[in-house]
Amino acid sequence: MSDSTGQQDPGRIPPMPAQPPQPGPVPQTAPAGHPPRWAWWVIGIVVPVTGTVATVLATSGKNDTQPPATGGRAPVSATSAPQPTSAPSQSPTPSVAPLSPSPGPSSASASPSGVPDLSAPAGYRPTQGRWGIAPPICGETLLVDLDAGVSTSAVPEATADSAPPERTATTELEYRPDRQGCGMSGITPSSTELRSAPGRQVGVLRAGQPQTFENCRAAAGTGFGAVGLGGSTATERGLVRGAALCSVTDRGSVAMALVEDLGTGPAPALGGRLVVWSKG
């Protein structure tokens, strides 16, 4: 305790003198004309990021424009995994071109049935046309010239059952009523017959046989005599649709008259295509 005179008590610890206030950090201001310190931090971050982005963009653009390496695979870096290649596109199946027609048959065995082979040996020239004969009437004979496919009518001589020789000299076939086939009317025969003209060779090339020059010339030498049409005899002798009448004509030609049209009844009409291999 101190007395009234201001003397200190020798047993009392005097108080610590008060510390003068410490001055705080003085904020530093950037000199005039220089950016603040935080601006340099921003620049330090933005510049590397900008460089990285520019590098990525440049690399991407280069990869887009770079042509693929040989073999269809992109180059693989040491740190990247190989990229799977795209599957090859499936090309459309090429259309099969149709096969070209084979050449025409050159031999008898190669000619199909119903398709005449126009091949001819040296010295012969093939021509095509049509032939046909209508049903005859009683008292009349139809004559067929196979060189031209023309049929004409003639009246048999009273003393013979054939047309005059001057009429048959240029014909190959005769189609006439049977002598016993004409009824009381004398117009419509109840039976008819087809035969070769006198002095001519005519035969039947049966249906299904190759229709060629050689086969027809061979069939012409067989002959068939007088064949009644419209009955079983004609079928047995091969005079059916699909067959052919073959002859060596008065001009030395080989004629093949195809039976494509064949009527019914005792006096049928018949005809079809005609192929003539003429000399010259």
PDB file of C-alpha atoms in Angstrom:
ATOM      1  CA  MET A   1       0.000   0.000   0.000  1.00  0.00           C
ATOM      2  CA  SER A   2       1.070   3.452  -0.553  1.00  0.00           C
ATOM      3  CA  ASP A   3       0.688   6.096   1.928  1.00  0.00           C
ATOM      4  CA  SER A   4      -0.796   9.342   1.265  1.00  0.00           C
ATOM      5  CA  THR A   5       2.565  10.702   0.379  1.00  0.00           C
ATOM      6  CA  GLY A   6       2.851   8.426  -2.665  1.00  0.00           C
ATOM      7  CA  GLN A   7       5.480   6.071  -1.413  1.00  0.00           C
ATOM      8  CA  GLN A   8       5.311   2.552  -2.769  1.00  0.00           C
ATOM      9  CA  ASP A   9       4.837  -0.531  -0.677  1.00  0.00           C
ATOM     10  CA  PRO A  10       8.054  -2.408  -0.682  1.00  0.00           C
ATOM     11  CA  GLY A  11       6.173  -5.814  -0.731  1.00  0.00           C
ATOM     12  CA  ARG A  12       4.042  -5.112  -3.822  1.00  0.00           C
ATOM     13  CA  ILE A  13       5.110  -6.130  -7.319  1.00  0.00           C
ATOM     14  CA  PRO A  14       4.967  -3.225  -9.556  1.00  0.00           C
ATOM     15  CA  PRO A  15       2.814  -3.672 -12.729  1.00  0.00           C
ATOM     16  CA  MET A  16       4.361  -4.268 -16.143  1.00  0.00           C
ATOM     17  CA  PRO A  17       4.806  -1.159 -18.092  1.00  0.00           C
ATOM     18  CA  ALA A  18       2.353  -0.912 -21.009  1.00  0.00           C
ATOM     19  CA  GLN A  19       3.721  -2.053 -24.461  1.00  0.00           C
ATOM     20  CA  PRO A  20       3.528   0.463 -27.123  1.00  0.00           C
ATOM     21  CA  PRO A  21       1.231  -0.646 -30.057  1.00  0.00           C
ATOM     22  CA  GLN A  22       3.069  -2.589 -32.818  1.00  0.00           C
ATOM     23  CA  PRO A  23       2.564  -1.159 -36.217  1.00  0.00           C
ATOM     24  CA  GLY A  24       0.692  -3.634 -38.598  1.00  0.00           C
ATOM     25  CA  PRO A  25       1.792  -4.557 -42.098  1.00  0.00           C
ATOM     26  CA  VAL A  26       1.538  -1.653 -44.314  1.00  0.00           C
ATOM     27  CA  PRO A  27      -0.450  -2.640 -47.440  1.00  0.00           C
ATOM     28  CA  GLN A  28       1.715  -2.504 -50.441  1.00  0.00           C
ATOM     29  CA  THR A  29       0.294  -0.746 -53.379  1.00  0.00           C
ATOM     30  CA  ALA A  30       1.412  -1.457 -56.877  1.00  0.00           C
ATOM     31  CA  PRO A  31       3.449   1.226 -58.401  1.00  0.00           C
ATOM     32  CA  ALA A  32       1.638   3.385 -60.807  1.00  0.00           C
ATOM     33  CA  GLY A  33       1.473   1.935 -64.334  1.00  0.00           C
ATOM     34  CA  HIS A  34       1.868  -1.801 -63.239  1.00  0.00           C
ATOM     35  CA  PRO A  35      -0.962  -4.424 -62.892  1.00  0.00           C
ATOM     36  CA  PRO A  36      -1.806  -5.705 -59.425  1.00  0.00           C
ATOM     37  CA  ARG A  37      -0.223  -8.936 -58.144  1.00  0.00           C
ATOM     38  CA  TRP A  38      -3.468 -11.017 -58.469  1.00  0.00           C
ATOM     39  CA  ALA A  39      -3.502 -10.290 -62.201  1.00  0.00           C
ATOM     40  CA  TRP A  40      -0.195 -12.138 -62.572  1.00  0.00           C
ATOM     41  CA  TRP A  41      -1.715 -15.169 -60.816  1.00  0.00           C
ATOM     42  CA  VAL A  42      -4.628 -15.194 -63.245  1.00  0.00           C
ATOM     43  CA  ILE A  43      -2.264 -14.876 -66.202  1.00  0.00           C
ATOM     44  CA  GLY A  44      -0.152 -17.722 -64.850  1.00  0.00           C
ATOM     45  CA  ILE A  45      -3.202 -20.014 -64.816  1.00  0.00           C
ATOM     46  CA  VAL A  46      -4.879 -18.896 -68.066  1.00  0.00           C
ATOM     47  CA  VAL A  47      -1.799 -19.116 -70.274  1.00  0.00           C
ATOM     48  CA  PRO A  48      -1.046 -22.843 -69.647  1.00  0.00           C
ATOM     49  CA  VAL A  49      -4.725 -23.730 -69.964  1.00  0.00           C
ATOM     50  CA  THR A  50      -4.980 -21.825 -73.235  1.00  0.00           C
ATOM     51  CA  GLY A  51      -1.880 -23.547 -74.567  1.00  0.00           C
ATOM     52  CA  THR A  52      -3.238 -26.966 -73.642  1.00  0.00           C
ATOM     53  CA  VAL A  53      -6.569 -26.279 -75.367  1.00  0.00           C
ATOM     54  CA  ALA A  54      -4.813 -25.012 -78.481  1.00  0.00           C
ATOM     55  CA  THR A  55      -2.629 -28.113 -78.580  1.00  0.00           C
ATOM     56  CA  VAL A  56      -5.641 -30.435 -78.261  1.00  0.00           C
ATOM     57  CA  LEU A  57      -7.522 -28.614 -81.008  1.00  0.00           C
ATOM     58  CA  ALA A  58      -4.545 -28.661 -83.343  1.00  0.00           C
ATOM     59  CA  THR A  59      -3.965 -32.363 -82.718  1.00  0.00           C
ATOM     60  CA  SER A  60      -7.651 -33.173 -83.322  1.00  0.00           C
ATOM     61  CA  GLY A  61      -7.717 -31.239 -86.593  1.00  0.00           C
ATOM     62  CA  LYS A  62      -4.566 -32.968 -87.749  1.00  0.00           C
ATOM     63  CA  ASN A  63      -5.997 -36.398 -87.013  1.00  0.00           C
ATOM     64  CA  ASP A  64      -9.200 -35.563 -88.935  1.00  0.00           C
ATOM     65  CA  THR A  65      -7.357 -34.526 -92.094  1.00  0.00           C
ATOM     66  CA  GLN A  66      -4.573 -37.084 -91.991  1.00  0.00           C
ATOM     67  CA  PRO A  67      -5.211 -39.947 -94.499  1.00  0.00           C
ATOM     68  CA  PRO A  68      -5.345 -43.449 -93.032  1.00  0.00           C
ATOM     69  CA  ALA A  69      -2.159 -45.421 -93.026  1.00  0.00           C
ATOM     70  CA  THR A  70      -1.616 -48.332 -95.438  1.00  0.00           C
ATOM     71  CA  GLY A  71      -3.840 -51.250 -94.574  1.00  0.00           C
ATOM     72  CA  GLY A  72      -6.782 -49.121 -93.430  1.00  0.00           C
ATOM     73  CA  ARG A  73      -5.447 -48.663 -89.790  1.00  0.00           C
ATOM     74  CA  ALA A  74      -4.801 -45.338 -87.985  1.00  0.00           C
ATOM     75  CA  PRO A  75      -1.319 -44.899 -86.439  1.00  0.00           C
ATOM     76  CA  VAL A  76      -1.167 -46.058 -82.843  1.00  0.00           C
ATOM     77  CA  SER A  77       0.830 -44.104 -80.281  1.00  0.00           C
ATOM     78  CA  ALA A  78       2.897 -45.776 -77.591  1.00  0.00           C
ATOM     79  CA  THR A  79       0.474 -44.802 -74.834  1.00  0.00           C
ATOM     80  CA  SER A  80      -2.863 -45.268 -76.617  1.00  0.00           C
ATOM     81  CA  ALA A  81      -4.668 -48.533 -77.164  1.00  0.00           C
ATOM     82  CA  PRO A  82      -5.127 -49.713 -80.770  1.00  0.00           C
ATOM     83  CA  GLN A  83      -8.344 -48.458 -82.269  1.00  0.00           C
ATOM     84  CA  PRO A  84     -10.644 -51.108 -83.787  1.00  0.00           C
ATOM     85  CA  THR A  85     -10.912 -50.887 -87.530  1.00  0.00           C
ATOM     86  CA  SER A  86     -14.305 -50.676 -89.134  1.00  0.00           C
ATOM     87  CA  ALA A  87     -15.662 -53.818 -90.801  1.00  0.00           C
ATOM     88  CA  PRO A  88     -15.377 -53.813 -94.602  1.00  0.00           C
ATOM     89  CA  SER A  89     -18.573 -52.873 -96.350  1.00  0.00           C
ATOM     90  CA  GLN A  90     -20.416 -55.690 -97.998  1.00  0.00           C
ATOM     91  CA  SER A  91     -20.440 -55.249-101.747  1.00  0.00           C
ATOM     92  CA  PRO A  92     -23.650 -56.263-103.555  1.00  0.00           C
ATOM     93  CA  THR A  93     -23.679 -59.704-105.054  1.00  0.00           C
ATOM     94  CA  PRO A  94     -22.937 -59.333-108.749  1.00  0.00           C
ATOM     95  CA  SER A  95     -25.734 -60.339-110.928  1.00  0.00           C
ATOM     96  CA  VAL A  96     -25.038 -63.341-112.863  1.00  0.00           C
ATOM     97  CA  ALA A  97     -24.995 -62.555-116.480  1.00  0.00           C
ATOM     98  CA  PRO A  98     -27.194 -64.705-118.449  1.00  0.00           C
ATOM     99  CA  LEU A  99     -25.483 -67.434-120.536  1.00  0.00           C
ATOM    100  CA  SER A 100     -25.231 -66.725-124.477  1.00  0.00           C
ATOM    101  CA  PRO A 101     -27.299 -69.043-126.752  1.00  0.00           C
ATOM    102  CA  SER A 102     -25.450 -72.067-127.991  1.00  0.00           C
ATOM    103  CA  PRO A 103     -24.810 -72.390-131.708  1.00  0.00           C
ATOM    104  CA  GLY A 104     -27.317 -74.261-133.780  1.00  0.00           C
ATOM    105  CA  PRO A 105     -26.995 -78.027-134.045  1.00  0.00           C
ATOM    106  CA  SER A 106     -24.643 -79.220-136.731  1.00  0.00           C
ATOM    107  CA  SER A 107     -25.445 -82.913-136.647  1.00  0.00           C
ATOM    108  CA  ALA A 108     -28.587 -85.032-136.757  1.00  0.00           C
ATOM    109  CA  SER A 109     -28.218 -86.160-133.148  1.00  0.00           C
ATOM    110  CA  ALA A 110     -28.061 -82.544-131.906  1.00  0.00           C
ATOM    111  CA  SER A 111     -31.310 -81.321-133.504  1.00  0.00           C
ATOM    112  CA  PRO A 112     -34.202 -81.281-130.999  1.00  0.00           C
ATOM    113  CA  SER A 113     -37.589 -82.600-132.001  1.00  0.00           C
ATOM    114  CA  GLY A 114     -39.915 -80.067-133.640  1.00  0.00           C
ATOM    115  CA  VAL A 115     -37.127 -77.593-134.462  1.00  0.00           C
ATOM    116  CA  PRO A 116     -35.896 -78.022-138.046  1.00  0.00           C
ATOM    117  CA  ASP A 117     -32.153 -77.807-138.505  1.00  0.00           C
ATOM    118  CA  LEU A 118     -31.543 -75.715-141.617  1.00  0.00           C
ATOM    119  CA  SER A 119     -27.916 -76.779-141.933  1.00  0.00           C
ATOM    120  CA  ALA A 120     -27.162 -78.001-145.429  1.00  0.00           C
ATOM    121  CA  PRO A 121     -24.211 -79.717-147.067  1.00  0.00           C
ATOM    122  CA  ALA A 122     -22.189 -78.032-149.752  1.00  0.00           C
ATOM    123  CA  GLY A 123     -24.189 -77.497-152.938  1.00  0.00           C
ATOM    124  CA  TYR A 124     -27.581 -77.052-151.189  1.00  0.00           C
ATOM    125  CA  ARG A 125     -29.401 -73.903-150.125  1.00  0.00           C
ATOM    126  CA  PRO A 126     -32.233 -74.057-147.522  1.00  0.00           C
ATOM    127  CA  THR A 127     -35.480 -72.096-147.893  1.00  0.00           C
ATOM    128  CA  GLN A 128     -38.618 -72.031-145.734  1.00  0.00           C
ATOM    129  CA  GLY A 129     -42.298 -71.701-146.498  1.00  0.00           C
ATOM    130  CA  ARG A 130     -45.637 -73.415-145.837  1.00  0.00           C
ATOM    131  CA  TRP A 131     -47.650 -76.162-147.451  1.00  0.00           C
ATOM    132  CA  GLY A 132     -51.190 -77.481-147.031  1.00  0.00           C
ATOM    133  CA  ILE A 133     -53.984 -79.473-148.607  1.00  0.00           C
ATOM    134  CA  ALA A 134     -57.731 -79.262-148.062  1.00  0.00           C
ATOM    135  CA  PRO A 135     -60.099 -82.230-147.902  1.00  0.00           C
ATOM    136  CA  PRO A 136     -60.734 -83.607-151.409  1.00  0.00           C
ATOM    137  CA  ILE A 137     -64.134 -84.268-152.888  1.00  0.00           C
ATOM    138  CA  CYS A 138     -65.327 -87.245-154.809  1.00  0.00           C
ATOM    139  CA  GLY A 139     -64.101 -87.364-158.428  1.00  0.00           C
ATOM    140  CA  GLU A 140     -61.146 -85.082-157.728  1.00  0.00           C
ATOM    141  CA  THR A 141     -57.492 -85.538-156.767  1.00  0.00           C
ATOM    142  CA  LEU A 142     -55.320 -82.948-155.030  1.00  0.00           C
ATOM    143  CA  LEU A 143     -51.698 -82.724-156.196  1.00  0.00           C
ATOM    144  CA  VAL A 144     -48.948 -81.211-154.030  1.00  0.00           C
ATOM    145  CA  ASP A 145     -45.698 -79.771-155.417  1.00  0.00           C
ATOM    146  CA  LEU A 146     -43.282 -79.780-152.464  1.00  0.00           C
ATOM    147  CA  ASP A 147     -40.709 -77.651-154.292  1.00  0.00           C
ATOM    148  CA  ALA A 148     -43.054 -74.679-153.921  1.00  0.00           C
ATOM    149  CA  GLY A 149     -45.666 -75.909-151.405  1.00  0.00           C
ATOM    150  CA  VAL A 150     -48.456 -75.484-153.963  1.00  0.00           C
ATOM    151  CA  SER A 151     -51.477 -77.799-154.227  1.00  0.00           C
ATOM    152  CA  THR A 152     -53.716 -78.072-157.272  1.00  0.00           C
ATOM    153  CA  SER A 153     -56.682 -80.261-158.213  1.00  0.00           C
ATOM    154  CA  ALA A 154     -56.978 -82.654-161.087  1.00  0.00           C
ATOM    155  CA  VAL A 155     -59.563 -85.106-162.407  1.00  0.00           C
ATOM    156  CA  PRO A 156     -58.378 -88.701-162.626  1.00  0.00           C
ATOM    157  CA  GLU A 157     -58.472 -90.381-166.021  1.00  0.00           C
ATOM    158  CA  ALA A 158     -61.450 -92.619-166.640  1.00  0.00           C
ATOM    159  CA  THR A 159     -59.261 -95.671-167.195  1.00  0.00           C
ATOM    160  CA  ALA A 160     -56.899 -95.021-164.290  1.00  0.00           C
ATOM    161  CA  ASP A 161     -57.054 -94.075-160.640  1.00  0.00           C
ATOM    162  CA  SER A 162     -54.407 -91.393-160.966  1.00  0.00           C
ATOM    163  CA  ALA A 163     -54.172 -87.911-162.444  1.00  0.00           C
ATOM    164  CA  PRO A 164     -52.733 -87.464-165.959  1.00  0.00           C
ATOM    165  CA  PRO A 165     -48.960 -88.087-166.111  1.00  0.00           C
ATOM    166  CA  GLU A 166     -48.256 -84.558-167.323  1.00  0.00           C
ATOM    167  CA  ARG A 167     -49.846 -83.265-164.130  1.00  0.00           C
ATOM    168  CA  THR A 168     -48.030 -85.593-161.776  1.00  0.00           C
ATOM    169  CA  ALA A 169     -44.587 -85.146-163.343  1.00  0.00           C
ATOM    170  CA  THR A 170     -43.885 -82.109-161.161  1.00  0.00           C
ATOM    171  CA  THR A 171     -45.695 -83.163-158.003  1.00  0.00           C
ATOM    172  CA  GLU A 172     -44.741 -85.336-155.044  1.00  0.00           C
ATOM    173  CA  LEU A 173     -48.037 -86.086-153.242  1.00  0.00           C
ATOM    174  CA  GLU A 174     -51.561 -87.123-154.210  1.00  0.00           C
ATOM    175  CA  TYR A 175     -54.533 -86.719-151.849  1.00  0.00           C
ATOM    176  CA  ARG A 176     -57.741 -88.269-153.134  1.00  0.00           C
ATOM    177  CA  PRO A 177     -60.937 -90.034-152.041  1.00  0.00           C
ATOM    178  CA  ASP A 178     -60.802 -93.785-151.821  1.00  0.00           C
ATOM    179  CA  ARG A 179     -62.562 -95.430-154.797  1.00  0.00           C
ATOM    180  CA  GLN A 180     -64.973 -97.100-152.433  1.00  0.00           C
ATOM    181  CA  GLY A 181     -65.223 -94.102-150.126  1.00  0.00           C
ATOM    182  CA  CYS A 182     -67.624 -91.946-152.074  1.00  0.00           C
ATOM    183  CA  GLY A 183     -71.296 -92.253-151.095  1.00  0.00           C
ATOM    184  CA  MET A 184     -74.410 -91.907-153.176  1.00  0.00           C
ATOM    185  CA  SER A 185     -74.070 -88.109-153.111  1.00  0.00           C
ATOM    186  CA  GLY A 186     -70.789 -88.262-154.952  1.00  0.00           C
ATOM    187  CA  ILE A 187     -69.473 -85.219-153.124  1.00  0.00           C
ATOM    188  CA  THR A 188     -68.170 -86.035-149.667  1.00  0.00           C
ATOM    189  CA  PRO A 189     -65.922 -89.098-149.355  1.00  0.00           C
ATOM    190  CA  SER A 190     -66.320 -91.391-146.400  1.00  0.00           C
ATOM    191  CA  SER A 191     -62.600 -92.253-146.594  1.00  0.00           C
ATOM    192  CA  THR A 192     -59.505 -90.724-148.179  1.00  0.00           C
ATOM    193  CA  GLU A 193     -55.910 -91.736-148.833  1.00  0.00           C
ATOM    194  CA  LEU A 194     -52.577 -89.956-149.149  1.00  0.00           C
ATOM    195  CA  ARG A 195     -49.850 -91.442-151.337  1.00  0.00           C
ATOM    196  CA  SER A 196     -46.769 -90.457-153.315  1.00  0.00           C
ATOM    197  CA  ALA A 197     -47.089 -89.384-156.931  1.00  0.00           C
ATOM    198  CA  PRO A 198     -45.945 -91.922-159.539  1.00  0.00           C
ATOM    199  CA  GLY A 199     -42.155 -91.968-159.847  1.00  0.00           C
ATOM    200  CA  ARG A 200     -41.560 -89.953-156.634  1.00  0.00           C
ATOM    201  CA  GLN A 201     -39.956 -91.074-153.395  1.00  0.00           C
ATOM    202  CA  VAL A 202     -41.837 -89.904-150.300  1.00  0.00           C
ATOM    203  CA  GLY A 203     -41.455 -91.219-146.769  1.00  0.00           C
ATOM    204  CA  VAL A 204     -42.395 -90.334-143.201  1.00  0.00           C
ATOM    205  CA  LEU A 205     -39.945 -88.833-140.735  1.00  0.00           C
ATOM    206  CA  ARG A 206     -41.604 -89.864-137.488  1.00  0.00           C
ATOM    207  CA  ALA A 207     -42.405 -87.443-134.686  1.00  0.00           C
ATOM    208  CA  GLY A 208     -39.563 -87.048-132.213  1.00  0.00           C
ATOM    209  CA  GLN A 209     -36.817 -87.677-134.765  1.00  0.00           C
ATOM    210  CA  PRO A 210     -34.293 -84.870-135.451  1.00  0.00           C
ATOM    211  CA  GLN A 211     -35.555 -82.874-138.421  1.00  0.00           C
ATOM    212  CA  THR A 212     -32.356 -82.523-140.425  1.00  0.00           C
ATOM    213  CA  PHE A 213     -31.271 -82.729-144.045  1.00  0.00           C
ATOM    214  CA  GLU A 214     -29.677 -86.146-143.658  1.00  0.00           C
ATOM    215  CA  ASN A 215     -32.590 -87.669-141.734  1.00  0.00           C
ATOM    216  CA  CYS A 216     -35.121 -86.319-144.206  1.00  0.00           C
ATOM    217  CA  ARG A 217     -33.238 -87.593-147.261  1.00  0.00           C
ATOM    218  CA  ALA A 218     -32.945 -91.008-145.634  1.00  0.00           C
ATOM    219  CA  ALA A 219     -36.665 -91.072-144.738  1.00  0.00           C
ATOM    220  CA  ALA A 220     -37.607 -90.126-148.306  1.00  0.00           C
ATOM    221  CA  GLY A 221     -36.316 -93.469-149.561  1.00  0.00           C
ATOM    222  CA  THR A 222     -38.549 -95.530-147.270  1.00  0.00           C
ATOM    223  CA  GLY A 223     -41.854 -94.733-149.022  1.00  0.00           C
ATOM    224  CA  PHE A 224     -45.249 -95.239-147.374  1.00  0.00           C
ATOM    225  CA  GLY A 225     -47.608 -96.237-150.174  1.00  0.00           C
ATOM    226  CA  ALA A 226     -51.266 -95.276-149.965  1.00  0.00           C
ATOM    227  CA  VAL A 227     -52.281 -94.426-146.407  1.00  0.00           C
ATOM    228  CA  GLY A 228     -55.874 -93.917-145.361  1.00  0.00           C
ATOM    229  CA  LEU A 229     -56.245 -90.765-143.242  1.00  0.00           C
ATOM    230  CA  GLY A 230     -58.574 -90.278-140.308  1.00  0.00           C
ATOM    231  CA  GLY A 231     -58.080 -93.776-138.907  1.00  0.00           C
ATOM    232  CA  SER A 232     -55.688 -96.068-137.090  1.00  0.00           C
ATOM    233  CA  THR A 233     -53.689 -96.862-140.238  1.00  0.00           C
ATOM    234  CA  ALA A 234     -52.333 -93.309-140.461  1.00  0.00           C
ATOM    235  CA  THR A 235     -51.312 -93.385-136.794  1.00  0.00           C
ATOM    236  CA  GLU A 236     -49.557 -96.715-137.227  1.00  0.00           C
ATOM    237  CA  ARG A 237     -47.670 -95.404-140.265  1.00  0.00           C
ATOM    238  CA  GLY A 238     -46.532 -92.324-138.356  1.00  0.00           C
ATOM    239  CA  LEU A 239     -48.756 -89.747-140.059  1.00  0.00           C
ATOM    240  CA  VAL A 240     -49.474 -87.791-136.860  1.00  0.00           C
ATOM    241  CA  ARG A 241     -48.973 -84.245-135.674  1.00  0.00           C
ATOM    242  CA  GLY A 242     -45.224 -83.635-135.184  1.00  0.00           C
ATOM    243  CA  ALA A 243     -44.110 -85.908-138.021  1.00  0.00           C
ATOM    244  CA  ALA A 244     -42.854 -84.763-141.424  1.00  0.00           C
ATOM    245  CA  LEU A 245     -43.308 -85.914-145.028  1.00  0.00           C
ATOM    246  CA  CYS A 246     -39.940 -86.064-146.768  1.00  0.00           C
ATOM    247  CA  SER A 247     -39.264 -86.351-150.487  1.00  0.00           C
ATOM    248  CA  VAL A 248     -36.577 -86.013-153.128  1.00  0.00           C
ATOM    249  CA  THR A 249     -38.381 -83.798-155.634  1.00  0.00           C
ATOM    250  CA  ASP A 250     -38.338 -83.800-159.418  1.00  0.00           C
ATOM    251  CA  ARG A 251     -35.751 -80.996-159.220  1.00  0.00           C
ATOM    252  CA  GLY A 252     -33.413 -83.028-157.027  1.00  0.00           C
ATOM    253  CA  SER A 253     -34.215 -80.985-153.910  1.00  0.00           C
ATOM    254  CA  VAL A 254     -34.851 -82.488-150.483  1.00  0.00           C
ATOM    255  CA  ALA A 255     -38.242 -81.300-149.173  1.00  0.00           C
ATOM    256  CA  MET A 256     -39.487 -81.677-145.585  1.00  0.00           C
ATOM    257  CA  ALA A 257     -43.196 -80.932-145.080  1.00  0.00           C
ATOM    258  CA  LEU A 258     -43.945 -80.749-141.345  1.00  0.00           C
ATOM    259  CA  VAL A 259     -47.332 -82.038-140.193  1.00  0.00           C
ATOM    260  CA  GLU A 260     -48.325 -79.314-137.717  1.00  0.00           C
ATOM    261  CA  ASP A 261     -51.997 -78.908-138.627  1.00  0.00           C
ATOM    262  CA  LEU A 262     -54.012 -82.127-138.798  1.00  0.00           C
ATOM    263  CA  GLY A 263     -57.792 -82.217-138.812  1.00  0.00           C
ATOM    264  CA  THR A 264     -60.132 -85.000-137.791  1.00  0.00           C
ATOM    265  CA  GLY A 265     -62.639 -87.149-139.586  1.00  0.00           C
ATOM    266  CA  PRO A 266     -62.304 -89.329-142.685  1.00  0.00           C
ATOM    267  CA  ALA A 267     -61.078 -86.426-144.868  1.00  0.00           C
ATOM    268  CA  PRO A 268     -58.917 -84.172-142.705  1.00  0.00           C
ATOM    269  CA  ALA A 269     -56.975 -81.147-143.869  1.00  0.00           C
ATOM    270  CA  LEU A 270     -53.262 -81.068-143.110  1.00  0.00           C
ATOM    271  CA  GLY A 271     -50.301 -78.705-143.486  1.00  0.00           C
ATOM    272  CA  GLY A 272     -47.511 -76.857-141.712  1.00  0.00           C
ATOM    273  CA  ARG A 273     -44.041 -75.475-142.307  1.00  0.00           C
ATOM    274  CA  LEU A 274     -42.040 -76.473-145.352  1.00  0.00           C
ATOM    275  CA  VAL A 275     -38.241 -76.664-145.558  1.00  0.00           C
ATOM    276  CA  VAL A 276     -36.632 -77.221-148.948  1.00  0.00           C
ATOM    277  CA  TRP A 277     -32.925 -77.822-149.446  1.00  0.00           C
ATOM    278  CA  SER A 278     -32.559 -76.959-153.111  1.00  0.00           C
ATOM    279  CA  LYS A 279     -29.500 -77.476-155.282  1.00  0.00           C
ATOM    280  CA  GLY A 280     -27.566 -74.454-156.325  1.00  0.00           C
TER     281      GLY A 280
END
